[in-house]
CSV table of C-alpha atoms in Angstrom, one decimal:
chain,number,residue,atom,x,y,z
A,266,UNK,CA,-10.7,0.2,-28.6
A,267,UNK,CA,-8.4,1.7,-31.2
A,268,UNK,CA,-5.1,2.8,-30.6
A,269,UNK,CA,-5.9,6.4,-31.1
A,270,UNK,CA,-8.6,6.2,-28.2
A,271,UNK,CA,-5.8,5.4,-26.2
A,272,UNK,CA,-3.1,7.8,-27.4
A,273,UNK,CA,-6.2,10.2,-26.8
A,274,UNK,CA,-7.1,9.2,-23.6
A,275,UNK,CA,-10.2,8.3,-24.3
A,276,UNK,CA,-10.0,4.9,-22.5
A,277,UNK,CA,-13.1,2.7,-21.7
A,278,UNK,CA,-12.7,1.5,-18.4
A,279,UNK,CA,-15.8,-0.2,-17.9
A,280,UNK,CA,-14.0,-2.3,-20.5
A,281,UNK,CA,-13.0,-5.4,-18.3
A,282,UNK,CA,-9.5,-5.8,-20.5
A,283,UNK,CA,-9.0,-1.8,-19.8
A,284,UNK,CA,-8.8,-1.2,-16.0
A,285,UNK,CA,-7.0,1.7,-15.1
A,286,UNK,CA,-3.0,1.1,-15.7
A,287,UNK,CA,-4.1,-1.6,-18.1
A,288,UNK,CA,-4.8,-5.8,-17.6
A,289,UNK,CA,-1.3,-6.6,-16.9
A,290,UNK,CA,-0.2,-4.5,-14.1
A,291,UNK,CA,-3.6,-5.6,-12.5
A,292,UNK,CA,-2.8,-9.2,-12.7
A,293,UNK,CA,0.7,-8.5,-11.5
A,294,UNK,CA,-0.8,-6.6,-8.5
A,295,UNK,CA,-3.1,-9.4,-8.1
A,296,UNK,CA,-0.2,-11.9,-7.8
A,297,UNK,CA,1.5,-9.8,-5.2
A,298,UNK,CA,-1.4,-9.4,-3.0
A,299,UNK,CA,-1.7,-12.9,-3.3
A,300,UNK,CA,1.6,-14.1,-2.4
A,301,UNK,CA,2.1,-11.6,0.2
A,302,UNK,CA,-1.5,-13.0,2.1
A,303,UNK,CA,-0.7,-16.0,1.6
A,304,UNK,CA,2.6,-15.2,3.8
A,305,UNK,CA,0.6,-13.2,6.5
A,306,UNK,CA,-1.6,-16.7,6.4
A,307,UNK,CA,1.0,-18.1,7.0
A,308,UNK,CA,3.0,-16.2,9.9
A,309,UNK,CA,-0.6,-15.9,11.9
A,310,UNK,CA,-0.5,-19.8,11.8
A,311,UNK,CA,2.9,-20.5,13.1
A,312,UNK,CA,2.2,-17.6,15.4
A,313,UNK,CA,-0.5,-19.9,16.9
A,314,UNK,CA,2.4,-22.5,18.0
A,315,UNK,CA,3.9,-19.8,20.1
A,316,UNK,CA,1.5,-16.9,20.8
A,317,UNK,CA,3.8,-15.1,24.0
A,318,UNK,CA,7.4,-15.2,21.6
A,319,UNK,CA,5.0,-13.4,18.9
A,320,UNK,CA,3.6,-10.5,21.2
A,321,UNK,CA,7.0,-10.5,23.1
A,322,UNK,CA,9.0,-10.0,19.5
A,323,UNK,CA,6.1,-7.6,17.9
A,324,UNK,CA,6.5,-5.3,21.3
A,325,UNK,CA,10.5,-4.9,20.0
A,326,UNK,CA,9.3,-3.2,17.4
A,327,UNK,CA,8.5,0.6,17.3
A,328,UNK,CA,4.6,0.6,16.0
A,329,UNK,CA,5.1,4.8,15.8
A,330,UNK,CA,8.2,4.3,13.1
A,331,UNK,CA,5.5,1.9,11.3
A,332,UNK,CA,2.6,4.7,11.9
A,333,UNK,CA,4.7,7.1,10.3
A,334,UNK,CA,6.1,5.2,7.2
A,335,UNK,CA,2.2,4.5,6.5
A,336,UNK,CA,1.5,8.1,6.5
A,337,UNK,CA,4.4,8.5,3.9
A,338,UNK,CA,3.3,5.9,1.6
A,339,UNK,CA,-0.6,7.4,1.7
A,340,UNK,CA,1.0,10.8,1.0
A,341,UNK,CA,3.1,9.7,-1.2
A,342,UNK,CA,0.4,8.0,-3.4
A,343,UNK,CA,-2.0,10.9,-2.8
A,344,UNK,CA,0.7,13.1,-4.9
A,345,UNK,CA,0.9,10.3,-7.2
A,346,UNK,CA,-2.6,10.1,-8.0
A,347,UNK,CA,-2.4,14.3,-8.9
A,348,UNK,CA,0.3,13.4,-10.9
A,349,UNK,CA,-2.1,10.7,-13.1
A,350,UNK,CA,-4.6,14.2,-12.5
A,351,UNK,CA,-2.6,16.4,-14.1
A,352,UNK,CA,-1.5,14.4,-16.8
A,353,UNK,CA,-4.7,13.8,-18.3
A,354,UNK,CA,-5.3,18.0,-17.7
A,355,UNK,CA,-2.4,17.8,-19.7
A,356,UNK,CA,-0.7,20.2,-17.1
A,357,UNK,CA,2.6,18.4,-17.7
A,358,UNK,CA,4.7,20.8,-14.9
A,359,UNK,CA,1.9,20.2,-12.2
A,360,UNK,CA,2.3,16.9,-13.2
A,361,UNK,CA,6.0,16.5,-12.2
A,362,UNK,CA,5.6,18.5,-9.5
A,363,UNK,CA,3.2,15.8,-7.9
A,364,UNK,CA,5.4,12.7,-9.4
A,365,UNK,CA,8.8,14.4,-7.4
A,366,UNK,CA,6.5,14.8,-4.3
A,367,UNK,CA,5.5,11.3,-5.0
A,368,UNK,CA,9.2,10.1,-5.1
A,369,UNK,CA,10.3,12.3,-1.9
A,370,UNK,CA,7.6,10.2,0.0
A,371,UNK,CA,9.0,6.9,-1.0
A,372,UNK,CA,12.5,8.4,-0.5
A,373,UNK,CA,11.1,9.6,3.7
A,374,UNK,CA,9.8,5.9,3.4
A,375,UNK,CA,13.2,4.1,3.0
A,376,UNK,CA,15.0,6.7,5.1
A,377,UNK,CA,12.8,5.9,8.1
A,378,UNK,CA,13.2,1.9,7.3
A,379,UNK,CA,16.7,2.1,7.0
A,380,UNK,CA,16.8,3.7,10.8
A,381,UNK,CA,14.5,0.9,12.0
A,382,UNK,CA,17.0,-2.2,10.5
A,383,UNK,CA,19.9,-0.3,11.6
A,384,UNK,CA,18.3,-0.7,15.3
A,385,UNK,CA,17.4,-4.0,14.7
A,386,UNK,CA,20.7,-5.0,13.6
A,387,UNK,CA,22.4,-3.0,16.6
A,388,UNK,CA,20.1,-5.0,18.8
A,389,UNK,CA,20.9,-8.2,17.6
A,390,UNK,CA,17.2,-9.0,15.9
A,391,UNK,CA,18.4,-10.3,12.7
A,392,UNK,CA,16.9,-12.7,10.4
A,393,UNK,CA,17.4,-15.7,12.4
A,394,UNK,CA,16.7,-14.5,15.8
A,395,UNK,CA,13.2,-16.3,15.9
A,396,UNK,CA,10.3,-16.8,13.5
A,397,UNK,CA,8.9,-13.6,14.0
A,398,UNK,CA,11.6,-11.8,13.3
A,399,UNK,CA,12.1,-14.3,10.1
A,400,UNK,CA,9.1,-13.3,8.5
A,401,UNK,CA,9.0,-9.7,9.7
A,402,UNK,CA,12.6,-9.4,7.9
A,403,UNK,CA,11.8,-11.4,4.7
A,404,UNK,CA,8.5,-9.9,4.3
A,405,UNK,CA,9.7,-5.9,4.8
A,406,UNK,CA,12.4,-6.5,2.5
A,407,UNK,CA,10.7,-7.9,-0.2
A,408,UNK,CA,8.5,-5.0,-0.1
A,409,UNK,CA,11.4,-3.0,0.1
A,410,UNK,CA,13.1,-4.3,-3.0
A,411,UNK,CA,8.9,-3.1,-4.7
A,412,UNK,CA,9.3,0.2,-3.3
A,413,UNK,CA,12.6,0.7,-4.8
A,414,UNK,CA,11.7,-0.8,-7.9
A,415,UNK,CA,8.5,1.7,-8.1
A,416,UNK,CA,11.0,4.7,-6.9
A,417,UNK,CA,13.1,3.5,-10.3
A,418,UNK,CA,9.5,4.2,-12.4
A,419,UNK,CA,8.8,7.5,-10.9
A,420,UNK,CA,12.1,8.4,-11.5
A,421,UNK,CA,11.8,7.4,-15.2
A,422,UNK,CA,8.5,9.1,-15.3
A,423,UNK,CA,9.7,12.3,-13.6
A,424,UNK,CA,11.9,12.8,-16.7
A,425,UNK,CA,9.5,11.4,-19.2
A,426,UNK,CA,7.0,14.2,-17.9
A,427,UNK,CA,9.9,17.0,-18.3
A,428,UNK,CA,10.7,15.6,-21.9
A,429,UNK,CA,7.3,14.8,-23.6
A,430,UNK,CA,4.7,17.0,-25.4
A,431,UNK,CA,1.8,14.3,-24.8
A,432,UNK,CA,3.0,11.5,-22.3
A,433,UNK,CA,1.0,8.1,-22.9
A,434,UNK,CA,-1.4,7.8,-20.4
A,435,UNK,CA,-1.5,4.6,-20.1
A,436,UNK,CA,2.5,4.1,-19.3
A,437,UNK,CA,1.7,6.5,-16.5
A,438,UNK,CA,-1.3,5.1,-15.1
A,439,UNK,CA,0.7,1.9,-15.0
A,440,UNK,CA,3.8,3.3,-13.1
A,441,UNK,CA,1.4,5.3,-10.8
A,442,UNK,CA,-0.6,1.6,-10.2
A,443,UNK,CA,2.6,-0.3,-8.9
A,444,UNK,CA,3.3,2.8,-7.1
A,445,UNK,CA,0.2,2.3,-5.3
A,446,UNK,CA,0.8,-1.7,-5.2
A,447,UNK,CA,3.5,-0.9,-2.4
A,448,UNK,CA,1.1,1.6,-0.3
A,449,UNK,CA,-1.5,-1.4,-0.6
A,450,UNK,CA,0.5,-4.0,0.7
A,451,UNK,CA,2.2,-2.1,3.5
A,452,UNK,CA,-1.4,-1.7,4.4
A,453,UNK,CA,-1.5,-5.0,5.2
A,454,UNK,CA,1.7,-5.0,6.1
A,455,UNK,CA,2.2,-2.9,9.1
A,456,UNK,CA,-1.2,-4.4,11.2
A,457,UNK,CA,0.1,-7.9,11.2
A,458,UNK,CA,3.6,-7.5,11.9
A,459,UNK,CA,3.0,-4.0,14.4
A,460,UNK,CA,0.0,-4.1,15.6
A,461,UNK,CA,-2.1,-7.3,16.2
A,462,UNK,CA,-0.1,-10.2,18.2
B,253,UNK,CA,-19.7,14.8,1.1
B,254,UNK,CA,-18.4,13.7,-2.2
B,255,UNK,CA,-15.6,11.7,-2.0
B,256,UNK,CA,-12.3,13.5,-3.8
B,257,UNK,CA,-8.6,12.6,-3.5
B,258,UNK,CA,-8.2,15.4,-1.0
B,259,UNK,CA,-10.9,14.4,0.9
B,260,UNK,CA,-9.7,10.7,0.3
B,261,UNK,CA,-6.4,11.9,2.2
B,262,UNK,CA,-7.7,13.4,5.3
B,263,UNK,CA,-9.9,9.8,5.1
B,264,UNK,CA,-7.0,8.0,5.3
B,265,UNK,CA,-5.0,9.8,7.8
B,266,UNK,CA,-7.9,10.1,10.1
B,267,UNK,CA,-8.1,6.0,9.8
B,268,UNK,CA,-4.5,5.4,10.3
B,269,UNK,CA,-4.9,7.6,13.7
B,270,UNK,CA,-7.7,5.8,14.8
B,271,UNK,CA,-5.8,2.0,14.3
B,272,UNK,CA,-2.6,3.6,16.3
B,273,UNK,CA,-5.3,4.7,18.7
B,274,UNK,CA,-7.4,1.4,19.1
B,275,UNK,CA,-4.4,-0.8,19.1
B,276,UNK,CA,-3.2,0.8,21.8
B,277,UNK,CA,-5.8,0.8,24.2
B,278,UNK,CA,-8.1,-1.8,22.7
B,279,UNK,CA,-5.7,-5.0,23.0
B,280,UNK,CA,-7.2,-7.9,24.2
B,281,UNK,CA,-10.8,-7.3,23.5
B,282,UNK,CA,-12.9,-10.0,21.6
B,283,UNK,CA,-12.8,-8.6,18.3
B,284,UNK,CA,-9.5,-6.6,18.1
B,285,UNK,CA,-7.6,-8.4,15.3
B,286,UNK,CA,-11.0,-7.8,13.4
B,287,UNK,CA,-11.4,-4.5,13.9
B,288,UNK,CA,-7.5,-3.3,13.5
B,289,UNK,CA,-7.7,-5.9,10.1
B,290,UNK,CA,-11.5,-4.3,8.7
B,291,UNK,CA,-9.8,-0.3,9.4
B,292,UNK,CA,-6.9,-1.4,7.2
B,293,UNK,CA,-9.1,-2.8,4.8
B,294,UNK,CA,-11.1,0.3,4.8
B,295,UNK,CA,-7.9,2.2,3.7
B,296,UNK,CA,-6.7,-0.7,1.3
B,297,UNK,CA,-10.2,0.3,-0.7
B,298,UNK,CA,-9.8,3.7,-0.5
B,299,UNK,CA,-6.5,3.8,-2.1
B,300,UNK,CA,-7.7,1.0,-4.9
B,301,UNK,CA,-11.2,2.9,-5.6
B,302,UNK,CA,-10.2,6.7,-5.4
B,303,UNK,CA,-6.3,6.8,-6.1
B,304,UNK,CA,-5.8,3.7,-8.2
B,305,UNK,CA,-9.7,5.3,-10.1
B,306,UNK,CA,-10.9,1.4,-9.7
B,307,UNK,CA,-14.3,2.6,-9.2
B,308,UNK,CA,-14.2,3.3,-12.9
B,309,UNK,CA,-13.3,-0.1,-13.8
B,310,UNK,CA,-15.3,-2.9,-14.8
B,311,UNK,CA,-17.0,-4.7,-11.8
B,312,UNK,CA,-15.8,-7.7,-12.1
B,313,UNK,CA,-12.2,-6.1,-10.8
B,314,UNK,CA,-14.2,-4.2,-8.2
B,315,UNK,CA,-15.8,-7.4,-6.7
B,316,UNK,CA,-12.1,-9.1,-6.5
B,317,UNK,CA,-10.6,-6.5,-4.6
B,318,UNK,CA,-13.6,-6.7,-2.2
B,319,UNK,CA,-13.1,-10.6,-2.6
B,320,UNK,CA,-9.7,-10.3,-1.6
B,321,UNK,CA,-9.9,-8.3,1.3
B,322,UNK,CA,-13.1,-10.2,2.6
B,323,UNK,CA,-10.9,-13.8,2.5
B,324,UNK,CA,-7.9,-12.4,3.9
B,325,UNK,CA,-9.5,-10.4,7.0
B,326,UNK,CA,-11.6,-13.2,7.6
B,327,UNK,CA,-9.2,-15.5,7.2
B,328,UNK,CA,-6.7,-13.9,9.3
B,329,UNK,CA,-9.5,-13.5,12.3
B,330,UNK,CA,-10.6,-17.2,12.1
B,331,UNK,CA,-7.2,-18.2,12.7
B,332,UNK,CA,-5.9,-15.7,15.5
B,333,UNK,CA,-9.7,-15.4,17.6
């Protein structure tokens, strides 16, 4: 594939080294969902030692903040994927329109995680107050530091949309893929540590 | 129906209803961790097939998304059944 295919958008992506967003963000997104399954592996097995401090600690926290947060991230990444739309329409306004809709969803996201530690923390259910609550902390946090990472690309994209004539698609499709990366692994996410023990 | 972003939306907000539903009446029965695990993978495919476009990609990365979610949600139920 020559470089003007891809400046023209015409990308093969039945082309294993060409999935959308490109090889690399896909192996990084691989690595992720990796590591972060291999964590929920993990916290179900040491759940196992103790399977009454687990359900007692999981009913602590509020499963309707977590509902909610989900149906942020999905919207959130349904505006996202009209902003990838868009951009190959070339209808670059539309486009931004969708990637600020994208951000405001991560932004509701954090907001509403930000009330839930601030509870936590009032309550006293702090990193260290069993191993529940250790890996429930750990892992929401890491993701947190991804969804603030991927609000830092939108943001960069937002104003690369408002600036350039002919964005690269491929930059975009990238950002918009480790956009969706955090919607993916709050998917797996919010049923282990909300819903299941 | 032919499956579009907008109709991949109203998909996934239908599903995530359903889990908040069925985990909170369901709990306890035989095959609950299963079933909340296979509706979230249900959503984890629509958002890499429809909103991340994987269903255009080659299907070798199609078959390790599936992969992934099969070893995980079985995984997951093996341990905590």
């Amino acid at each position: 594939m020559s470089e003007t295919d891809i400046k023209a958008n015409k990308i093969d992506y039945k082309n294993f080294f060409y999935p959308p967003g490109g090889i690399l963000i896909w192996i990084l997104i691989m690595v992720e969902l990796i590591t972060f399954g291999a964590a929920l592996i993990a916290l179900s097995i040491n759940s196992r030692e103790n399977p009454e401090l687990y359900h007692q600690s999981r009913l602590m926290l509020n499963s309707t903040y977590g509902a909610i947060n989900t149906i942020f991230l999905l919207t959130s990444g349904y505006f996202m994927a009209r902003t990838v739309y868009y951009v190959k329409q070339q209808k670059l306004d539309k486009a931004a329109f969708n990637n600020k809709m994208a951000m405001i969803g991560g932004l509701l996201f954090l907001l509403l995680k930000s009330l839930e530690y601030y509870e936590k923390i009032e309550h006293g259910l702090t990193i260290g107050y069993n191993t529940f609550f250790t890996f429930y902390w750990l892992l929401t946090a890491f993701h947190v530091i991804h969804v603030l990472v991927g609000l830092g690309i939108l943001f960069f994209m937002y104003l690369g949309l408002r600036k350039a004539k002919r964005p690269d698609i491929l930059n975009v499709e990238a950002g918009a893929s480790f956009w969706h990366m955090c919607d993916l692994i709050w998917l797996l996410l919010f049923p282990m540590l909300y819903l299941i023990f | 129906m032919k499956l579009t972003q907008k109709n991949t939306i109203i998909f996934l907000y239908i599903l995530t209803l359903l889990t908040a539903l069925f985990s909170n009446y369901a709990y306890g029965w035989s095959f609950f961790v299963t079933i909340i695990l296979g509706l979230s993978a249900i959503k984890f495919m629509l958002v890499a097939f429809e909103f991340m476009e994987m269903k255009k990609a080659h299907a070798a990365w199609q078959f390790l998304i599936v992969f992934y979610l099969i070893l995980f949600v079985g995984i997951i139920s093996v341990i905590l059944h």
